[in-house]
Amino acid sequence: MDSLRRQIEKQVHSLTGAALGVLDLDQPRGDVGLFGPQSMVWEVHADFTSMMVGGVSALLLQMLHPLALAGVWDHSTFRQDMIGRLRRTSLFIAGTTYGGRQDAEQLIEKVRTIHLQVVGNAPDGRPYAASDPQLLTWVHVSEVSQFLEGYLRYVDPQLTLAEQDRYYREVALTAERLGAQDVPTSRQAIADYLERMRPQLLCDERTREVVRLLYAAPVPSMLAKPFGKLMMQAGVDLLPDWASDLLGERQPDWRRPLIRASVRRTATLLRWAVSNSAAQRARRRLT
């Protein structure tokens, strides 16, 4: 059983920022970082499976914004190196959530610097810049709203509205440090923001290509292939119905319970197998 556990954990780490080997979450001792162990951010971001589902869903939602999609399309290597993109995104989330304060602030500053270089024009002629405060807010809201939805579906459906609002208040810190403005900080404010943004969203040929690439995304091993397919299906299922309808990817009603049951079984297995996650290492750092 230990051999199986180690093999599963190795597969998990190969998909995360841990594979890059650039962040030591065991140090410095006693450093609580930006949020600390009592925060809702530590709680919501701790489960690998729900964060994977939420991450896939967030990317699909983000790509419905033409300017966000243009920046990724023109400047990112995600089409050639999807696993690398996943690892780098995971590194940023793990580092800003669970890393020491200095590591977290260095990661934020690095991303701010990269954003300054991401400029161009969308196919419709509109200029874009990754450092645009309003665009940063869109990317942030898309991401954290789906992280929380994944947590509610696969970890704790009973999380109170007050705790959900506290999560949004806390996690806004990262977006604001990156340069976002007018960041919504409650569940109602997030819902209102998404409703206001809907007229600006669309699904075009580029968006559909992103969906196709995600379905065909490479995996580090054949063992991980069924997991990747399940995460994609669950990510689509997690989207608001209006977003999955816009993508033309809404899951049939009969399939949704099957997907969710499969994700829950997978989550149980991964929680058993993984003993050295970012959250676990950070907690050990404090004890």
CSV table of C-alpha atoms in Angstrom, one decimal:
chain,number,residue,atom,x,y,z
A,1,MET,CA,0.0,0.0,0.0
A,2,ASP,CA,2.9,2.4,0.8
A,3,SER,CA,4.2,1.9,-2.8
A,4,LEU,CA,0.8,2.7,-4.2
A,5,ARG,CA,0.5,5.8,-2.0
A,6,ARG,CA,3.9,7.0,-3.1
A,7,GLN,CA,3.1,6.5,-6.8
A,8,ILE,CA,-0.1,8.4,-6.6
A,9,GLU,CA,1.5,11.2,-4.6
A,10,LYS,CA,4.3,11.4,-7.2
A,11,GLN,CA,1.7,11.7,-10.0
A,12,VAL,CA,-0.1,14.5,-8.1
A,13,HIS,CA,3.2,16.5,-7.5
A,14,SER,CA,4.1,16.2,-11.2
A,15,LEU,CA,1.1,18.3,-12.0
A,16,THR,CA,1.8,21.1,-9.5
A,17,GLY,CA,4.4,23.7,-8.8
A,18,ALA,CA,6.2,21.2,-6.6
A,19,ALA,CA,7.6,19.7,-9.8
A,20,LEU,CA,9.5,23.0,-10.4
A,21,GLY,CA,11.5,22.7,-7.2
A,22,VAL,CA,11.8,26.4,-6.7
A,23,LEU,CA,9.7,27.0,-3.5
A,24,ASP,CA,10.6,25.8,-0.1
A,25,LEU,CA,7.3,25.7,1.9
A,26,ASP,CA,9.2,24.3,5.0
A,27,GLN,CA,11.0,27.6,5.5
A,28,PRO,CA,11.2,30.0,7.2
A,29,ARG,CA,10.0,28.4,10.4
A,30,GLY,CA,7.1,30.2,12.1
A,31,ASP,CA,6.4,32.5,9.1
A,32,VAL,CA,2.6,32.6,8.6
A,33,GLY,CA,2.8,34.2,5.2
A,34,LEU,CA,0.2,36.5,3.8
A,35,PHE,CA,-2.8,34.8,5.3
A,36,GLY,CA,-2.0,32.3,8.1
A,37,PRO,CA,-3.5,29.0,9.2
A,38,GLN,CA,-6.7,30.4,10.6
A,39,SER,CA,-7.6,32.0,7.2
A,40,MET,CA,-10.3,30.8,4.9
A,41,VAL,CA,-7.8,31.0,2.1
A,42,TRP,CA,-5.7,28.3,3.7
A,43,GLU,CA,-8.9,26.2,4.1
A,44,VAL,CA,-10.3,26.6,0.6
A,45,HIS,CA,-7.0,26.1,-1.2
A,46,ALA,CA,-6.0,23.0,0.6
A,47,ASP,CA,-7.8,20.3,-1.3
A,48,PHE,CA,-6.0,19.2,-4.5
A,49,THR,CA,-9.0,17.8,-6.3
A,50,SER,CA,-11.4,20.6,-5.8
A,51,MET,CA,-8.7,23.1,-6.7
A,52,MET,CA,-8.0,21.2,-10.0
A,53,VAL,CA,-11.7,21.2,-10.9
A,54,GLY,CA,-11.9,24.9,-9.9
A,55,GLY,CA,-8.8,25.7,-11.9
A,56,VAL,CA,-10.1,24.1,-15.1
A,57,SER,CA,-13.4,25.9,-14.7
A,58,ALA,CA,-11.7,29.2,-14.0
A,59,LEU,CA,-9.6,29.0,-17.1
A,60,LEU,CA,-12.7,28.3,-19.2
A,61,LEU,CA,-14.5,31.2,-17.7
A,62,GLN,CA,-11.5,33.6,-18.1
A,63,MET,CA,-11.2,32.8,-21.8
A,64,LEU,CA,-14.7,34.0,-22.5
A,65,HIS,CA,-13.3,37.6,-22.1
A,66,PRO,CA,-11.9,38.6,-25.5
A,67,LEU,CA,-9.1,40.7,-24.0
A,68,ALA,CA,-8.0,38.1,-21.4
A,69,LEU,CA,-8.0,35.5,-24.2
A,70,ALA,CA,-6.0,37.7,-26.5
A,71,GLY,CA,-3.3,38.2,-23.9
A,72,VAL,CA,-3.0,34.5,-23.2
A,73,TRP,CA,-3.2,33.6,-26.9
A,74,ASP,CA,-0.5,36.1,-28.0
A,75,HIS,CA,2.0,35.8,-25.1
A,76,SER,CA,1.5,32.5,-23.3
A,77,THR,CA,3.1,29.1,-24.2
A,78,PHE,CA,0.0,27.2,-22.9
A,79,ARG,CA,-0.7,25.7,-26.4
A,80,GLN,CA,2.8,24.2,-26.6
A,81,ASP,CA,3.4,23.6,-22.8
A,82,MET,CA,0.1,23.1,-21.0
A,83,ILE,CA,1.6,21.1,-18.2
A,84,GLY,CA,4.2,23.8,-17.7
A,85,ARG,CA,1.5,26.5,-17.5
A,86,LEU,CA,-0.4,24.4,-15.0
A,87,ARG,CA,2.7,24.0,-12.8
A,88,ARG,CA,3.6,27.7,-12.9
A,89,THR,CA,0.0,28.7,-12.0
A,90,SER,CA,0.0,26.1,-9.2
A,91,LEU,CA,3.3,27.5,-8.0
A,92,PHE,CA,1.9,31.0,-7.8
A,93,ILE,CA,-1.3,29.9,-5.9
A,94,ALA,CA,0.6,27.7,-3.5
A,95,GLY,CA,3.3,30.3,-2.9
A,96,THR,CA,1.0,33.2,-2.3
A,97,THR,CA,-1.3,31.1,-0.2
A,98,TYR,CA,1.1,28.9,1.9
A,99,GLY,CA,4.5,30.4,1.3
A,100,GLY,CA,6.4,32.6,3.7
A,101,ARG,CA,5.8,36.3,3.3
A,102,GLN,CA,9.0,37.1,1.4
A,103,ASP,CA,8.4,34.2,-1.1
A,104,ALA,CA,4.8,35.3,-1.6
A,105,GLU,CA,5.7,38.9,-2.2
A,106,GLN,CA,8.5,37.9,-4.6
A,107,LEU,CA,6.1,35.8,-6.6
A,108,ILE,CA,3.6,38.7,-6.8
A,109,GLU,CA,6.3,41.1,-7.9
A,110,LYS,CA,7.5,38.6,-10.6
A,111,VAL,CA,4.0,38.3,-12.0
A,112,ARG,CA,3.6,42.1,-12.0
A,113,THR,CA,6.8,42.4,-14.0
A,114,ILE,CA,5.6,39.8,-16.5
A,115,HIS,CA,2.3,41.5,-16.9
A,116,LEU,CA,3.9,44.8,-17.9
A,117,GLN,CA,5.3,43.0,-21.0
A,118,VAL,CA,1.9,41.5,-22.0
A,119,VAL,CA,0.4,44.1,-24.3
A,120,GLY,CA,-1.1,44.0,-27.8
A,121,ASN,CA,-4.3,44.3,-29.8
A,122,ALA,CA,-7.2,41.8,-29.8
A,123,PRO,CA,-8.6,40.6,-33.1
A,124,ASP,CA,-11.3,43.3,-32.9
A,125,GLY,CA,-8.7,46.0,-32.7
A,126,ARG,CA,-9.0,46.9,-29.0
A,127,PRO,CA,-5.7,47.3,-27.1
A,128,TYR,CA,-5.1,45.1,-24.1
A,129,ALA,CA,-2.6,45.0,-21.3
A,130,ALA,CA,-2.3,42.3,-18.7
A,131,SER,CA,-1.6,45.0,-16.1
A,132,ASP,CA,-5.0,46.6,-16.8
A,133,PRO,CA,-6.6,46.8,-13.3
A,134,GLN,CA,-10.0,45.9,-14.6
A,135,LEU,CA,-8.7,42.9,-16.6
A,136,LEU,CA,-6.8,41.8,-13.5
A,137,THR,CA,-10.1,41.9,-11.6
A,138,TRP,CA,-11.8,39.8,-14.2
A,139,VAL,CA,-9.1,37.1,-14.0
A,140,HIS,CA,-9.1,37.2,-10.2
A,141,VAL,CA,-12.9,36.9,-9.9
A,142,SER,CA,-13.1,34.1,-12.5
A,143,GLU,CA,-10.4,32.2,-10.6
A,144,VAL,CA,-11.5,32.5,-7.0
A,145,SER,CA,-15.2,32.2,-7.6
A,146,GLN,CA,-14.5,28.8,-9.2
A,147,PHE,CA,-12.1,27.7,-6.5
A,148,LEU,CA,-14.8,28.4,-3.9
A,149,GLU,CA,-17.5,26.6,-6.0
A,150,GLY,CA,-15.2,23.6,-6.2
A,151,TYR,CA,-14.7,23.7,-2.5
A,152,LEU,CA,-18.4,23.9,-1.8
A,153,ARG,CA,-19.2,21.0,-4.2
A,154,TYR,CA,-16.4,18.6,-3.2
A,155,VAL,CA,-15.2,19.5,0.3
A,156,ASP,CA,-17.7,21.4,2.4
A,157,PRO,CA,-21.2,22.2,1.0
A,158,GLN,CA,-22.2,23.6,4.5
A,159,LEU,CA,-19.7,26.4,4.5
A,160,THR,CA,-21.6,29.4,5.8
A,161,LEU,CA,-22.2,32.6,3.8
A,162,ALA,CA,-20.2,34.5,6.4
A,163,GLU,CA,-17.2,32.1,5.8
A,164,GLN,CA,-17.6,32.4,2.0
A,165,ASP,CA,-17.6,36.2,2.3
A,166,ARG,CA,-14.5,36.0,4.5
A,167,TYR,CA,-12.7,34.0,1.9
A,168,TYR,CA,-13.4,36.6,-0.8
A,169,ARG,CA,-12.3,39.4,1.5
A,170,GLU,CA,-9.1,37.7,2.3
A,171,VAL,CA,-8.1,36.5,-1.2
A,172,ALA,CA,-8.7,40.0,-2.6
A,173,LEU,CA,-5.4,40.9,-1.1
A,174,THR,CA,-3.5,39.0,-3.8
A,175,ALA,CA,-5.5,40.6,-6.6
A,176,GLU,CA,-4.9,44.1,-5.1
A,177,ARG,CA,-1.2,43.4,-4.7
A,178,LEU,CA,-1.1,42.5,-8.5
A,179,GLY,CA,-2.8,45.8,-9.3
A,180,ALA,CA,-6.5,44.9,-9.6
A,181,GLN,CA,-9.0,47.6,-8.6
A,182,ASP,CA,-12.6,47.5,-7.4
A,183,VAL,CA,-12.2,43.9,-6.4
A,184,PRO,CA,-15.6,42.4,-5.1
A,185,THR,CA,-15.2,41.0,-1.6
A,186,SER,CA,-18.5,39.1,-0.9
A,187,ARG,CA,-20.5,36.4,-2.5
A,188,GLN,CA,-23.2,38.8,-3.5
A,189,ALA,CA,-20.7,41.3,-4.9
A,190,ILE,CA,-19.1,38.5,-7.0
A,191,ALA,CA,-22.5,37.4,-8.3
A,192,ASP,CA,-23.3,41.0,-9.2
A,193,TYR,CA,-20.0,41.5,-10.9
A,194,LEU,CA,-20.3,38.4,-13.1
A,195,GLU,CA,-23.8,39.5,-14.1
A,196,ARG,CA,-22.4,42.9,-15.1
A,197,MET,CA,-19.6,41.3,-17.1
A,198,ARG,CA,-21.8,38.9,-19.1
A,199,PRO,CA,-22.5,41.3,-22.0
A,200,GLN,CA,-18.7,41.6,-22.6
A,201,LEU,CA,-18.1,37.9,-22.9
A,202,LEU,CA,-18.2,35.8,-26.1
A,203,CYS,CA,-17.2,32.4,-27.5
A,204,ASP,CA,-15.3,32.6,-30.8
A,205,GLU,CA,-13.0,30.3,-32.7
A,206,ARG,CA,-10.1,31.0,-30.4
A,207,THR,CA,-12.2,30.2,-27.3
A,208,ARG,CA,-13.3,26.9,-28.9
A,209,GLU,CA,-9.7,26.1,-29.7
A,210,VAL,CA,-8.8,26.6,-26.0
A,211,VAL,CA,-11.5,24.1,-25.1
A,212,ARG,CA,-10.3,21.6,-27.7
A,213,LEU,CA,-6.7,21.9,-26.4
A,214,LEU,CA,-7.8,21.4,-22.8
A,215,TYR,CA,-9.7,18.2,-23.8
A,216,ALA,CA,-6.6,17.0,-25.6
A,217,ALA,CA,-4.1,18.2,-22.9
A,218,PRO,CA,-1.1,16.0,-22.4
A,219,VAL,CA,-0.6,14.3,-19.1
A,220,PRO,CA,2.7,13.2,-17.4
A,221,SER,CA,1.8,9.5,-17.6
A,222,MET,CA,-0.9,7.2,-18.8
A,223,LEU,CA,-2.0,6.7,-15.2
A,224,ALA,CA,-3.0,10.4,-15.1
A,225,LYS,CA,-5.0,10.3,-18.4
A,226,PRO,CA,-8.4,9.3,-16.9
A,227,PHE,CA,-7.9,11.9,-14.2
A,228,GLY,CA,-7.2,14.7,-16.7
A,229,LYS,CA,-10.4,13.8,-18.6
A,230,LEU,CA,-12.4,13.7,-15.5
A,231,MET,CA,-11.1,17.1,-14.3
A,232,MET,CA,-12.1,18.6,-17.6
A,233,GLN,CA,-15.6,17.2,-17.5
A,234,ALA,CA,-15.9,18.3,-13.8
A,235,GLY,CA,-14.6,21.8,-14.7
A,236,VAL,CA,-17.3,22.3,-17.3
A,237,ASP,CA,-19.9,21.0,-14.9
A,238,LEU,CA,-18.8,23.5,-12.3
A,239,LEU,CA,-19.3,26.5,-14.5
A,240,PRO,CA,-22.4,28.6,-14.2
A,241,ASP,CA,-25.0,27.3,-16.7
A,242,TRP,CA,-24.9,30.6,-18.7
A,243,ALA,CA,-21.1,30.1,-19.1
A,244,SER,CA,-21.3,26.5,-20.2
A,245,ASP,CA,-24.1,27.4,-22.6
A,246,LEU,CA,-22.0,30.2,-24.1
A,247,LEU,CA,-19.2,27.7,-24.6
A,248,GLY,CA,-21.6,25.1,-26.1
A,249,GLU,CA,-20.2,22.6,-23.5
A,250,ARG,CA,-23.0,22.2,-21.0
A,251,GLN,CA,-23.0,18.7,-19.5
A,252,PRO,CA,-26.3,16.7,-20.0
A,253,ASP,CA,-28.3,16.4,-16.8
A,254,TRP,CA,-28.0,12.7,-16.6
A,255,ARG,CA,-24.2,12.8,-16.7
A,256,ARG,CA,-23.7,15.4,-14.0
A,257,PRO,CA,-24.3,13.0,-11.0
A,258,LEU,CA,-21.9,10.5,-12.5
A,259,ILE,CA,-19.1,13.1,-13.0
A,260,ARG,CA,-19.6,14.4,-9.4
A,261,ALA,CA,-19.6,10.9,-7.9
A,262,SER,CA,-16.4,10.0,-9.8
A,263,VAL,CA,-14.7,13.2,-8.6
A,264,ARG,CA,-15.6,12.4,-5.0
A,265,ARG,CA,-14.2,8.9,-5.2
A,266,THR,CA,-11.0,10.4,-6.8
A,267,ALA,CA,-10.8,13.0,-4.1
A,268,THR,CA,-11.0,10.4,-1.3
A,269,LEU,CA,-8.2,8.4,-2.9
A,270,LEU,CA,-5.9,11.5,-3.3
A,271,ARG,CA,-6.5,12.7,0.2
A,272,TRP,CA,-5.4,9.3,1.4
A,273,ALA,CA,-2.3,9.3,-0.8
A,274,VAL,CA,-1.0,12.8,-0.5
A,275,SER,CA,0.9,13.5,2.7
A,276,ASN,CA,3.2,16.3,1.6
A,277,SER,CA,0.9,18.9,0.0
A,278,ALA,CA,1.6,22.6,0.1
A,279,ALA,CA,-1.0,23.0,2.9
A,280,GLN,CA,0.5,20.2,4.9
A,281,ARG,CA,4.1,21.5,4.5
A,282,ALA,CA,3.0,25.0,5.6
A,283,ARG,CA,1.3,23.7,8.7
A,284,ARG,CA,4.4,21.8,9.6
A,285,ARG,CA,6.5,24.9,9.1
A,286,LEU,CA,4.5,26.6,11.8
A,287,THR,CA,4.8,23.8,14.3
